[in-house]
């Protein structure tokens, strides 16, 4: 049976580091500030945005939640970003993804000051990640996955890592982090067009699932003893659940846990880490702004 990788516990450790760093910044008269912009009413996005704001409040990070209607125009969202770019109380800006269809997300991301891009989605920060330039911002979810892998004591150097999914939010940055000097894994990026996907996945000492399909990764995708990181947060209908749905990952947890060496649960795995790393990035932005 696999060892559980406890994301809540590791996130608490990261948040304790954050509390210390915030106290030091406040002694210098700096309060880190994060603006979270939500366009529209996507229920999952509302949950994420509220939990980000709550975590800021707990830590003593100044936060602003800006909610624009689901009919908001591109110009309105751009205007909001530009105002936040010049607001000295705001060190980090996050526009929750995905926005409604009339919004061109790429243009919004490019409008964010790269020094405030705590999501790490701006092309300048994407380039810095590829260049292994530590001054950039690393996207929060893959940064959290790396921290979980390290916390689990998993050797990445020379390991075979397979990332399933090639998104800009998770798959691509995750692959870059795993192959970077210091991590030194041998990385395969698999996706919906990959031939013999199960066979490719079975090569993995470290398997990262970021496909957004409930329980897509089955036991026959997993090598015995592998480390399995489940990035999926899927809502699946469940009449017996209070809300009418339950959360499940991209990994068929029960059967994979019997084969894996270690595994992250959903919820309580990658999810809490994403928020913790966002707090880290906000502190990093505040510290850099002071310099
Ligand atoms: N939607 C899902 N994950 C993320 C994230 O890390 N940042 C933003 N802005 N939107 C998301």
PDB file of C-alpha atoms and ligand atoms in Angstrom:
ATOM      1  CA  UNK A   1       0.000   0.000   0.000  1.00  0.00           C
ATOM      2  CA  UNK A   2       1.325   3.440  -0.952  1.00  0.00           C
ATOM      3  CA  UNK A   3       2.490   6.024   1.565  1.00  0.00           C
ATOM      4  CA  UNK A   4       0.176   9.043   1.578  1.00  0.00           C
ATOM      5  CA  UNK A   5       1.829  12.352   0.666  1.00  0.00           C
ATOM      6  CA  UNK A   6       0.030  14.788   2.950  1.00  0.00           C
ATOM      7  CA  UNK A   7      -0.377  18.064   1.061  1.00  0.00           C
ATOM      8  CA  UNK A   8      -2.145  19.752   3.950  1.00  0.00           C
ATOM      9  CA  UNK A   9       0.777  19.068   6.263  1.00  0.00           C
ATOM     10  CA  UNK A  10       3.446  20.187   3.773  1.00  0.00           C
ATOM     11  CA  UNK A  11       1.372  23.284   2.944  1.00  0.00           C
ATOM     12  CA  UNK A  12       1.289  24.121   6.672  1.00  0.00           C
ATOM     13  CA  UNK A  13       5.098  24.000   6.693  1.00  0.00           C
ATOM     14  CA  UNK A  14       5.256  26.351   3.698  1.00  0.00           C
ATOM     15  CA  UNK A  15       2.736  28.693   5.333  1.00  0.00           C
ATOM     16  CA  UNK A  16       4.769  28.719   8.557  1.00  0.00           C
ATOM     17  CA  UNK A  17       7.778  29.857   6.482  1.00  0.00           C
ATOM     18  CA  UNK A  18       5.534  32.501   4.906  1.00  0.00           C
ATOM     19  CA  UNK A  19       4.415  33.784   8.326  1.00  0.00           C
ATOM     20  CA  UNK A  20       8.054  34.231   9.327  1.00  0.00           C
ATOM     21  CA  UNK A  21       8.910  36.042   6.083  1.00  0.00           C
ATOM     22  CA  UNK A  22       5.858  38.312   6.371  1.00  0.00           C
ATOM     23  CA  UNK A  23       6.845  39.250   9.932  1.00  0.00           C
ATOM     24  CA  UNK A  24      10.311  40.237   8.665  1.00  0.00           C
ATOM     25  CA  UNK A  25       8.851  42.326   5.845  1.00  0.00           C
ATOM     26  CA  UNK A  26       6.427  44.050   8.199  1.00  0.00           C
ATOM     27  CA  UNK A  27       9.343  45.026  10.439  1.00  0.00           C
ATOM     28  CA  UNK A  28      10.650  46.884   7.400  1.00  0.00           C
ATOM     29  CA  UNK A  29       7.289  48.568   6.920  1.00  0.00           C
ATOM     30  CA  UNK A  30       6.181  46.389   3.996  1.00  0.00           C
ATOM     31  CA  UNK A  31       2.867  44.523   3.905  1.00  0.00           C
ATOM     32  CA  UNK A  32       2.695  42.130   0.945  1.00  0.00           C
ATOM     33  CA  UNK A  33      -0.424  42.714  -1.155  1.00  0.00           C
ATOM     34  CA  UNK A  34      -2.250  40.385  -3.548  1.00  0.00           C
ATOM     35  CA  UNK A  35      -5.059  41.278  -5.957  1.00  0.00           C
ATOM     36  CA  UNK A  36      -7.248  38.451  -7.195  1.00  0.00           C
ATOM     37  CA  UNK A  37      -9.443  39.213 -10.193  1.00  0.00           C
ATOM     38  CA  UNK A  38     -12.441  37.026 -10.943  1.00  0.00           C
ATOM     39  CA  UNK A  39     -14.379  37.546 -14.154  1.00  0.00           C
ATOM     40  CA  UNK A  40     -17.760  35.828 -14.188  1.00  0.00           C
ATOM     41  CA  UNK A  41     -19.389  33.314 -11.882  1.00  0.00           C
ATOM     42  CA  UNK A  42     -17.718  29.964 -12.478  1.00  0.00           C
ATOM     43  CA  UNK A  43     -18.490  28.128  -9.214  1.00  0.00           C
ATOM     44  CA  UNK A  44     -15.113  26.368  -8.928  1.00  0.00           C
ATOM     45  CA  UNK A  45     -13.308  29.664  -9.608  1.00  0.00           C
ATOM     46  CA  UNK A  46     -15.351  31.364  -6.880  1.00  0.00           C
ATOM     47  CA  UNK A  47     -14.240  28.700  -4.413  1.00  0.00           C
ATOM     48  CA  UNK A  48     -10.571  29.118  -5.409  1.00  0.00           C
ATOM     49  CA  UNK A  49     -10.666  32.907  -5.267  1.00  0.00           C
ATOM     50  CA  UNK A  50     -12.326  32.906  -1.854  1.00  0.00           C
ATOM     51  CA  UNK A  51      -9.862  30.438  -0.414  1.00  0.00           C
ATOM     52  CA  UNK A  52      -6.959  32.555  -1.715  1.00  0.00           C
ATOM     53  CA  UNK A  53      -8.421  35.665  -0.051  1.00  0.00           C
ATOM     54  CA  UNK A  54      -9.022  33.741   3.196  1.00  0.00           C
ATOM     55  CA  UNK A  55      -5.446  32.480   3.289  1.00  0.00           C
ATOM     56  CA  UNK A  56      -4.138  36.033   2.783  1.00  0.00           C
ATOM     57  CA  UNK A  57      -6.245  37.221   5.721  1.00  0.00           C
ATOM     58  CA  UNK A  58      -4.940  34.422   7.959  1.00  0.00           C
ATOM     59  CA  UNK A  59      -1.336  35.322   7.141  1.00  0.00           C
ATOM     60  CA  UNK A  60      -1.674  39.106   7.278  1.00  0.00           C
ATOM     61  CA  UNK A  61      -1.214  39.621   3.551  1.00  0.00           C
ATOM     62  CA  UNK A  62      -3.238  42.555   2.274  1.00  0.00           C
ATOM     63  CA  UNK A  63      -5.661  41.252  -0.351  1.00  0.00           C
ATOM     64  CA  UNK A  64      -8.152  42.720  -2.755  1.00  0.00           C
ATOM     65  CA  UNK A  65     -10.779  40.645  -4.485  1.00  0.00           C
ATOM     66  CA  UNK A  66     -12.053  42.256  -7.664  1.00  0.00           C
ATOM     67  CA  UNK A  67     -15.139  40.641  -9.171  1.00  0.00           C
ATOM     68  CA  UNK A  68     -16.178  41.642 -12.700  1.00  0.00           C
ATOM     69  CA  UNK A  69     -19.457  40.528 -14.236  1.00  0.00           C
ATOM     70  CA  UNK A  70     -19.605  37.629 -16.654  1.00  0.00           C
ATOM     71  CA  UNK A  71     -20.382  40.195 -19.384  1.00  0.00           C
ATOM     72  CA  UNK A  72     -17.247  42.237 -18.641  1.00  0.00           C
ATOM     73  CA  UNK A  73     -15.401  43.435 -21.735  1.00  0.00           C
ATOM     74  CA  UNK A  74     -11.776  42.876 -22.625  1.00  0.00           C
ATOM     75  CA  UNK A  75     -11.196  46.620 -22.114  1.00  0.00           C
ATOM     76  CA  UNK A  76     -12.602  46.501 -18.573  1.00  0.00           C
ATOM     77  CA  UNK A  77     -10.385  43.595 -17.574  1.00  0.00           C
ATOM     78  CA  UNK A  78      -7.332  45.274 -19.146  1.00  0.00           C
ATOM     79  CA  UNK A  79      -8.191  48.503 -17.339  1.00  0.00           C
ATOM     80  CA  UNK A  80      -8.353  46.625 -14.023  1.00  0.00           C
ATOM     81  CA  UNK A  81      -4.981  44.981 -14.616  1.00  0.00           C
ATOM     82  CA  UNK A  82      -3.370  48.296 -15.588  1.00  0.00           C
ATOM     83  CA  UNK A  83      -4.678  49.985 -12.459  1.00  0.00           C
ATOM     84  CA  UNK A  84      -3.300  47.168 -10.297  1.00  0.00           C
ATOM     85  CA  UNK A  85       0.052  47.333 -12.117  1.00  0.00           C
ATOM     86  CA  UNK A  86       0.548  50.861 -10.784  1.00  0.00           C
ATOM     87  CA  UNK A  87      -0.953  50.332  -7.309  1.00  0.00           C
ATOM     88  CA  UNK A  88       1.965  50.366  -4.816  1.00  0.00           C
ATOM     89  CA  UNK A  89      -0.038  48.383  -2.209  1.00  0.00           C
ATOM     90  CA  UNK A  90      -0.358  45.470  -4.646  1.00  0.00           C
ATOM     91  CA  UNK A  91       2.683  43.259  -5.258  1.00  0.00           C
ATOM     92  CA  UNK A  92       0.943  40.304  -6.882  1.00  0.00           C
ATOM     93  CA  UNK A  93      -1.865  40.131  -9.461  1.00  0.00           C
ATOM     94  CA  UNK A  94      -3.780  36.988 -10.322  1.00  0.00           C
ATOM     95  CA  UNK A  95      -6.577  36.807 -12.871  1.00  0.00           C
ATOM     96  CA  UNK A  96      -8.448  33.585 -12.204  1.00  0.00           C
ATOM     97  CA  UNK A  97      -8.506  31.178 -15.121  1.00  0.00           C
ATOM     98  CA  UNK A  98     -10.577  30.333 -17.117  1.00  0.00           C
ATOM     99  CA  UNK A  99     -12.292  33.641 -17.920  1.00  0.00           C
ATOM    100  CA  UNK A 100     -15.582  33.812 -19.893  1.00  0.00           C
ATOM    101  CA  UNK A 101     -15.312  33.215 -23.665  1.00  0.00           C
ATOM    102  CA  UNK A 102     -15.374  36.886 -24.739  1.00  0.00           C
ATOM    103  CA  UNK A 103     -12.113  37.470 -22.844  1.00  0.00           C
ATOM    104  CA  UNK A 104      -8.763  36.963 -24.584  1.00  0.00           C
ATOM    105  CA  UNK A 105      -6.775  35.499 -21.717  1.00  0.00           C
ATOM    106  CA  UNK A 106      -3.432  35.658 -23.490  1.00  0.00           C
ATOM    107  CA  UNK A 107      -3.694  39.425 -23.900  1.00  0.00           C
ATOM    108  CA  UNK A 108      -4.689  39.823 -20.237  1.00  0.00           C
ATOM    109  CA  UNK A 109      -1.713  37.783 -19.047  1.00  0.00           C
ATOM    110  CA  UNK A 110       0.654  39.841 -21.204  1.00  0.00           C
ATOM    111  CA  UNK A 111      -0.755  43.047 -19.719  1.00  0.00           C
ATOM    112  CA  UNK A 112       0.219  42.035 -16.166  1.00  0.00           C
ATOM    113  CA  UNK A 113       3.498  43.585 -14.992  1.00  0.00           C
ATOM    114  CA  UNK A 114       5.877  40.564 -15.011  1.00  0.00           C
ATOM    115  CA  UNK A 115       7.177  41.714 -11.604  1.00  0.00           C
ATOM    116  CA  UNK A 116       3.622  41.238 -10.233  1.00  0.00           C
ATOM    117  CA  UNK A 117       2.821  38.057 -12.166  1.00  0.00           C
ATOM    118  CA  UNK A 118       2.623  35.707  -9.175  1.00  0.00           C
ATOM    119  CA  UNK A 119       0.968  33.050 -11.368  1.00  0.00           C
ATOM    120  CA  UNK A 120       4.113  32.868 -13.506  1.00  0.00           C
ATOM    121  CA  UNK A 121       2.057  32.921 -16.724  1.00  0.00           C
ATOM    122  CA  UNK A 122       3.588  36.010 -18.394  1.00  0.00           C
ATOM    123  CA  UNK A 123       5.954  35.150 -21.295  1.00  0.00           C
ATOM    124  CA  UNK A 124       8.847  36.793 -19.426  1.00  0.00           C
ATOM    125  CA  UNK A 125       8.369  34.432 -16.474  1.00  0.00           C
ATOM    126  CA  UNK A 126       7.829  31.422 -18.747  1.00  0.00           C
ATOM    127  CA  UNK A 127      11.157  32.289 -20.398  1.00  0.00           C
ATOM    128  CA  UNK A 128      12.895  32.695 -17.045  1.00  0.00           C
ATOM    129  CA  UNK A 129      11.701  29.233 -16.003  1.00  0.00           C
ATOM    130  CA  UNK A 130      13.073  27.734 -19.220  1.00  0.00           C
ATOM    131  CA  UNK A 131      16.315  29.678 -18.703  1.00  0.00           C
ATOM    132  CA  UNK A 132      16.535  28.541 -15.054  1.00  0.00           C
ATOM    133  CA  UNK A 133      16.669  32.202 -14.019  1.00  0.00           C
ATOM    134  CA  UNK A 134      15.560  32.162 -10.373  1.00  0.00           C
ATOM    135  CA  UNK A 135      14.384  35.797 -10.463  1.00  0.00           C
ATOM    136  CA  UNK A 136      11.154  34.767 -12.218  1.00  0.00           C
ATOM    137  CA  UNK A 137       7.902  33.427 -10.797  1.00  0.00           C
ATOM    138  CA  UNK A 138       7.221  29.711 -11.065  1.00  0.00           C
ATOM    139  CA  UNK A 139       3.543  28.740 -11.563  1.00  0.00           C
ATOM    140  CA  UNK A 140       2.091  27.780  -8.175  1.00  0.00           C
ATOM    141  CA  UNK A 141       0.703  24.319  -8.895  1.00  0.00           C
ATOM    142  CA  UNK A 142       3.868  22.785 -10.385  1.00  0.00           C
ATOM    143  CA  UNK A 143       5.970  24.556  -7.737  1.00  0.00           C
ATOM    144  CA  UNK A 144       3.748  22.886  -5.131  1.00  0.00           C
ATOM    145  CA  UNK A 145       4.137  19.489  -6.813  1.00  0.00           C
ATOM    146  CA  UNK A 146       7.929  19.813  -6.696  1.00  0.00           C
ATOM    147  CA  UNK A 147       7.805  20.672  -3.027  1.00  0.00           C
ATOM    148  CA  UNK A 148       5.618  17.592  -2.358  1.00  0.00           C
ATOM    149  CA  UNK A 149       8.036  15.344  -4.247  1.00  0.00           C
ATOM    150  CA  UNK A 150      10.927  16.718  -2.163  1.00  0.00           C
ATOM    151  CA  UNK A 151       8.960  16.456   1.092  1.00  0.00           C
ATOM    152  CA  UNK A 152       8.234  12.793   0.304  1.00  0.00           C
ATOM    153  CA  UNK A 153      11.995  12.228   0.077  1.00  0.00           C
ATOM    154  CA  UNK A 154      11.766  11.042  -3.532  1.00  0.00           C
ATOM    155  CA  UNK A 155      15.040  11.076  -5.496  1.00  0.00           C
ATOM    156  CA  UNK A 156      14.510  13.030  -8.718  1.00  0.00           C
ATOM    157  CA  UNK A 157      18.076  12.924 -10.029  1.00  0.00           C
ATOM    158  CA  UNK A 158      18.255  10.437 -12.872  1.00  0.00           C
ATOM    159  CA  UNK A 159      14.656   9.350 -12.271  1.00  0.00           C
ATOM    160  CA  UNK A 160      12.197   8.717 -15.103  1.00  0.00           C
ATOM    161  CA  UNK A 161       9.421  11.276 -14.777  1.00  0.00           C
ATOM    162  CA  UNK A 162       6.290  11.230 -16.917  1.00  0.00           C
ATOM    163  CA  UNK A 163       4.014  14.283 -16.954  1.00  0.00           C
ATOM    164  CA  UNK A 164       0.571  13.604 -18.427  1.00  0.00           C
ATOM    165  CA  UNK A 165      -0.799  16.899 -19.757  1.00  0.00           C
ATOM    166  CA  UNK A 166       0.874  19.793 -21.574  1.00  0.00           C
ATOM    167  CA  UNK A 167      -0.980  22.851 -20.258  1.00  0.00           C
ATOM    168  CA  UNK A 168       0.766  26.164 -19.657  1.00  0.00           C
ATOM    169  CA  UNK A 169      -0.526  26.119 -16.055  1.00  0.00           C
ATOM    170  CA  UNK A 170       0.789  22.689 -15.072  1.00  0.00           C
ATOM    171  CA  UNK A 171       2.186  20.257 -17.640  1.00  0.00           C
ATOM    172  CA  UNK A 172       4.790  22.406 -19.392  1.00  0.00           C
ATOM    173  CA  UNK A 173       6.192  24.161 -16.307  1.00  0.00           C
ATOM    174  CA  UNK A 174       6.189  20.852 -14.406  1.00  0.00           C
ATOM    175  CA  UNK A 175       8.318  19.265 -17.122  1.00  0.00           C
ATOM    176  CA  UNK A 176      10.754  22.206 -17.000  1.00  0.00           C
ATOM    177  CA  UNK A 177      11.052  21.990 -13.212  1.00  0.00           C
ATOM    178  CA  UNK A 178      11.672  18.239 -13.229  1.00  0.00           C
ATOM    179  CA  UNK A 179      14.391  18.495 -15.887  1.00  0.00           C
ATOM    180  CA  UNK A 180      16.047  21.608 -14.409  1.00  0.00           C
ATOM    181  CA  UNK A 181      19.543  21.404 -12.988  1.00  0.00           C
ATOM    182  CA  UNK A 182      19.232  20.304  -9.379  1.00  0.00           C
ATOM    183  CA  UNK A 183      16.165  18.161 -10.072  1.00  0.00           C
ATOM    184  CA  UNK A 184      17.792  16.324 -12.970  1.00  0.00           C
ATOM    185  CA  UNK A 185      14.964  13.963 -13.902  1.00  0.00           C
ATOM    186  CA  UNK A 186      14.569  12.434 -17.355  1.00  0.00           C
ATOM    187  CA  UNK A 187      11.229  13.828 -18.451  1.00  0.00           C
ATOM    188  CA  UNK A 188       8.593  12.587 -20.868  1.00  0.00           C
ATOM    189  CA  UNK A 189       5.560  14.774 -21.540  1.00  0.00           C
ATOM    190  CA  UNK A 190       2.554  12.712 -22.596  1.00  0.00           C
ATOM    191  CA  UNK A 191      -0.820  14.033 -23.768  1.00  0.00           C
ATOM    192  CA  UNK A 192      -4.064  13.087 -25.489  1.00  0.00           C
ATOM    193  CA  UNK A 193      -2.274  12.080 -28.714  1.00  0.00           C
ATOM    194  CA  UNK A 194       0.412   9.974 -27.071  1.00  0.00           C
ATOM    195  CA  UNK A 195       0.586   6.450 -28.476  1.00  0.00           C
ATOM    196  CA  UNK A 196       0.476   3.606 -25.912  1.00  0.00           C
ATOM    197  CA  UNK A 197      -0.082   6.029 -23.055  1.00  0.00           C
ATOM    198  CA  UNK A 198      -0.362   3.349 -20.368  1.00  0.00           C
ATOM    199  CA  UNK A 199       2.954   1.871 -21.473  1.00  0.00           C
ATOM    200  CA  UNK A 200       4.650   5.303 -21.455  1.00  0.00           C
ATOM    201  CA  UNK A 201       3.296   5.989 -17.963  1.00  0.00           C
ATOM    202  CA  UNK A 202       4.545   2.639 -16.688  1.00  0.00           C
ATOM    203  CA  UNK A 203       8.116   3.863 -17.299  1.00  0.00           C
ATOM    204  CA  UNK A 204       7.662   6.517 -14.650  1.00  0.00           C
ATOM    205  CA  UNK A 205       9.378   6.527 -11.281  1.00  0.00           C
ATOM    206  CA  UNK A 206       7.500   9.813 -10.841  1.00  0.00           C
ATOM    207  CA  UNK A 207       4.107  10.135 -12.536  1.00  0.00           C
ATOM    208  CA  UNK A 208       2.379  13.517 -12.601  1.00  0.00           C
ATOM    209  CA  UNK A 209      -1.252  13.467 -13.741  1.00  0.00           C
ATOM    210  CA  UNK A 210      -2.612  16.790 -15.017  1.00  0.00           C
ATOM    211  CA  UNK A 211      -5.213  15.898 -17.624  1.00  0.00           C
ATOM    212  CA  UNK A 212      -8.459  17.050 -16.032  1.00  0.00           C
ATOM    213  CA  UNK A 213     -10.272  13.753 -16.614  1.00  0.00           C
ATOM    214  CA  UNK A 214     -11.656  12.025 -13.500  1.00  0.00           C
ATOM    215  CA  UNK A 215      -9.830   8.792 -12.576  1.00  0.00           C
ATOM    216  CA  UNK A 216      -8.118   8.620 -15.957  1.00  0.00           C
ATOM    217  CA  UNK A 217      -4.909   7.079 -14.590  1.00  0.00           C
ATOM    218  CA  UNK A 218      -5.614   3.437 -13.702  1.00  0.00           C
ATOM    219  CA  UNK A 219      -3.476   0.855 -11.920  1.00  0.00           C
ATOM    220  CA  UNK A 220      -2.154  -0.538 -15.211  1.00  0.00           C
ATOM    221  CA  UNK A 221      -0.572   2.895 -15.958  1.00  0.00           C
ATOM    222  CA  UNK A 222       1.582   2.695 -12.843  1.00  0.00           C
ATOM    223  CA  UNK A 223       4.872   0.956 -12.140  1.00  0.00           C
ATOM    224  CA  UNK A 224       5.058  -0.751  -8.764  1.00  0.00           C
ATOM    225  CA  UNK A 225       6.563   1.601  -6.200  1.00  0.00           C
ATOM    226  CA  UNK A 226       6.177   4.771  -8.322  1.00  0.00           C
ATOM    227  CA  UNK A 227       5.482   8.200  -6.848  1.00  0.00           C
ATOM    228  CA  UNK A 228       2.122   9.466  -8.129  1.00  0.00           C
ATOM    229  CA  UNK A 229       1.231  13.174  -8.023  1.00  0.00           C
ATOM    230  CA  UNK A 230      -2.436  13.849  -8.814  1.00  0.00           C
ATOM    231  CA  UNK A 231      -3.063  17.426  -9.967  1.00  0.00           C
ATOM    232  CA  UNK A 232      -6.692  16.827 -10.957  1.00  0.00           C
ATOM    233  CA  UNK A 233      -9.555  18.445  -9.089  1.00  0.00           C
ATOM    234  CA  UNK A 234     -12.684  17.194 -10.839  1.00  0.00           C
ATOM    235  CA  UNK A 235     -16.264  17.559  -9.725  1.00  0.00           C
ATOM    236  CA  UNK A 236     -18.204  14.383 -10.361  1.00  0.00           C
ATOM    237  CA  UNK A 237     -21.924  13.986  -9.711  1.00  0.00           C
ATOM    238  CA  UNK A 238     -22.709  12.113  -6.533  1.00  0.00           C
ATOM    239  CA  UNK A 239     -26.319  11.998  -5.341  1.00  0.00           C
ATOM    240  CA  UNK A 240     -25.190  10.794  -1.895  1.00  0.00           C
ATOM    241  CA  UNK A 241     -22.957  13.857  -1.347  1.00  0.00           C
ATOM    242  CA  UNK A 242     -24.328  16.921   0.435  1.00  0.00           C
ATOM    243  CA  UNK A 243     -23.535  19.296  -2.444  1.00  0.00           C
ATOM    244  CA  UNK A 244     -24.596  16.796  -5.118  1.00  0.00           C
ATOM    245  CA  UNK A 245     -21.000  16.275  -6.264  1.00  0.00           C
ATOM    246  CA  UNK A 246     -17.730  14.988  -4.915  1.00  0.00           C
ATOM    247  CA  UNK A 247     -14.149  15.908  -5.789  1.00  0.00           C
ATOM    248  CA  UNK A 248     -11.926  13.376  -7.413  1.00  0.00           C
ATOM    249  CA  UNK A 249      -8.528  13.458  -9.024  1.00  0.00           C
ATOM    250  CA  UNK A 250      -7.152  12.370 -12.386  1.00  0.00           C
ATOM    251  CA  UNK A 251      -5.985   9.165 -10.695  1.00  0.00           C
ATOM    252  CA  UNK A 252      -8.177   6.186  -9.772  1.00  0.00           C
ATOM    253  CA  UNK A 253      -6.963   6.484  -6.206  1.00  0.00           C
ATOM    254  CA  UNK A 254      -7.990   3.180  -4.630  1.00  0.00           C
ATOM    255  CA  UNK A 255      -6.519   0.875  -7.258  1.00  0.00           C
ATOM    256  CA  UNK A 256      -3.411   3.019  -7.874  1.00  0.00           C
ATOM    257  CA  UNK A 257      -2.673   3.321  -4.141  1.00  0.00           C
ATOM    258  CA  UNK A 258      -2.298  -0.470  -4.004  1.00  0.00           C
ATOM    259  CA  UNK A 259       0.527  -0.311  -6.521  1.00  0.00           C
ATOM    260  CA  UNK A 260       2.267   3.058  -6.029  1.00  0.00           C
ATOM    261  CA  UNK A 261       5.041   3.692  -3.520  1.00  0.00           C
ATOM    262  CA  UNK A 262       3.607   7.067  -2.571  1.00  0.00           C
ATOM    263  CA  UNK A 263       0.611   9.062  -3.731  1.00  0.00           C
ATOM    264  CA  UNK A 264      -1.118  12.404  -3.186  1.00  0.00           C
ATOM    265  CA  UNK A 265      -4.819  12.288  -2.233  1.00  0.00           C
ATOM    266  CA  UNK A 266      -7.590  14.499  -3.662  1.00  0.00           C
ATOM    267  CA  UNK A 267      -8.549  16.594  -1.802  1.00  0.00           C
ATOM    268  CA  UNK A 268      -5.638  17.285   0.543  1.00  0.00           C
ATOM    269  CA  UNK A 269      -2.763  16.749  -1.882  1.00  0.00           C
ATOM    270  CA  UNK A 270      -1.728  19.270  -4.519  1.00  0.00           C
ATOM    271  CA  UNK A 271      -4.647  21.673  -3.843  1.00  0.00           C
ATOM    272  CA  UNK A 272      -3.439  23.138  -0.536  1.00  0.00           C
ATOM    273  CA  UNK A 273       0.077  23.431  -1.969  1.00  0.00           C
ATOM    274  CA  UNK A 274      -1.068  25.661  -4.834  1.00  0.00           C
ATOM    275  CA  UNK A 275      -2.377  28.289  -2.433  1.00  0.00           C
ATOM    276  CA  UNK A 276       0.678  28.032  -0.192  1.00  0.00           C
ATOM    277  CA  UNK A 277       3.009  28.603  -3.168  1.00  0.00           C
ATOM    278  CA  UNK A 278       0.892  31.589  -4.242  1.00  0.00           C
ATOM    279  CA  UNK A 279       1.533  33.121  -0.825  1.00  0.00           C
ATOM    280  CA  UNK A 280       5.267  32.410  -1.305  1.00  0.00           C
ATOM    281  CA  UNK A 281       5.238  34.108  -4.706  1.00  0.00           C
ATOM    282  CA  UNK A 282       3.409  37.133  -3.305  1.00  0.00           C
ATOM    283  CA  UNK A 283       6.051  37.492  -0.594  1.00  0.00           C
ATOM    284  CA  UNK A 284       8.791  37.146  -3.215  1.00  0.00           C
ATOM    285  CA  UNK A 285       7.154  39.920  -5.263  1.00  0.00           C
ATOM    286  CA  UNK A 286       6.905  42.193  -2.228  1.00  0.00           C
ATOM    287  CA  UNK A 287      10.536  41.598  -1.331  1.00  0.00           C
ATOM    288  CA  UNK A 288      11.690  42.314  -4.893  1.00  0.00           C
ATOM    289  CA  UNK A 289       9.571  45.500  -5.059  1.00  0.00           C
ATOM    290  CA  UNK A 290      11.342  46.825  -1.962  1.00  0.00           C
ATOM    291  CA  UNK A 291      14.816  46.212  -3.426  1.00  0.00           C
TER     292      UNK A 291
HETATM  293  N1  LIG B   1      -7.078  28.237 -12.500  1.00  0.00           N
HETATM  294  C1  LIG B   1      -6.651  27.009 -12.092  1.00  0.00           C
HETATM  295  N2  LIG B   1      -5.434  27.115 -11.528  1.00  0.00           N
HETATM  296  C2  LIG B   1      -5.088  28.417 -11.585  1.00  0.00           C
HETATM  297  C3  LIG B   1      -3.943  29.153 -11.162  1.00  0.00           C
HETATM  298  O1  LIG B   1      -2.974  28.619 -10.626  1.00  0.00           O
HETATM  299  N3  LIG B   1      -3.981  30.486 -11.387  1.00  0.00           N
HETATM  300  C4  LIG B   1      -5.013  31.097 -11.999  1.00  0.00           C
HETATM  301  N4  LIG B   1      -4.941  32.409 -12.197  1.00  0.00           N
HETATM  302  N5  LIG B   1      -6.081  30.449 -12.399  1.00  0.00           N
HETATM  303  C5  LIG B   1      -6.117  29.119 -12.192  1.00  0.00           C
END
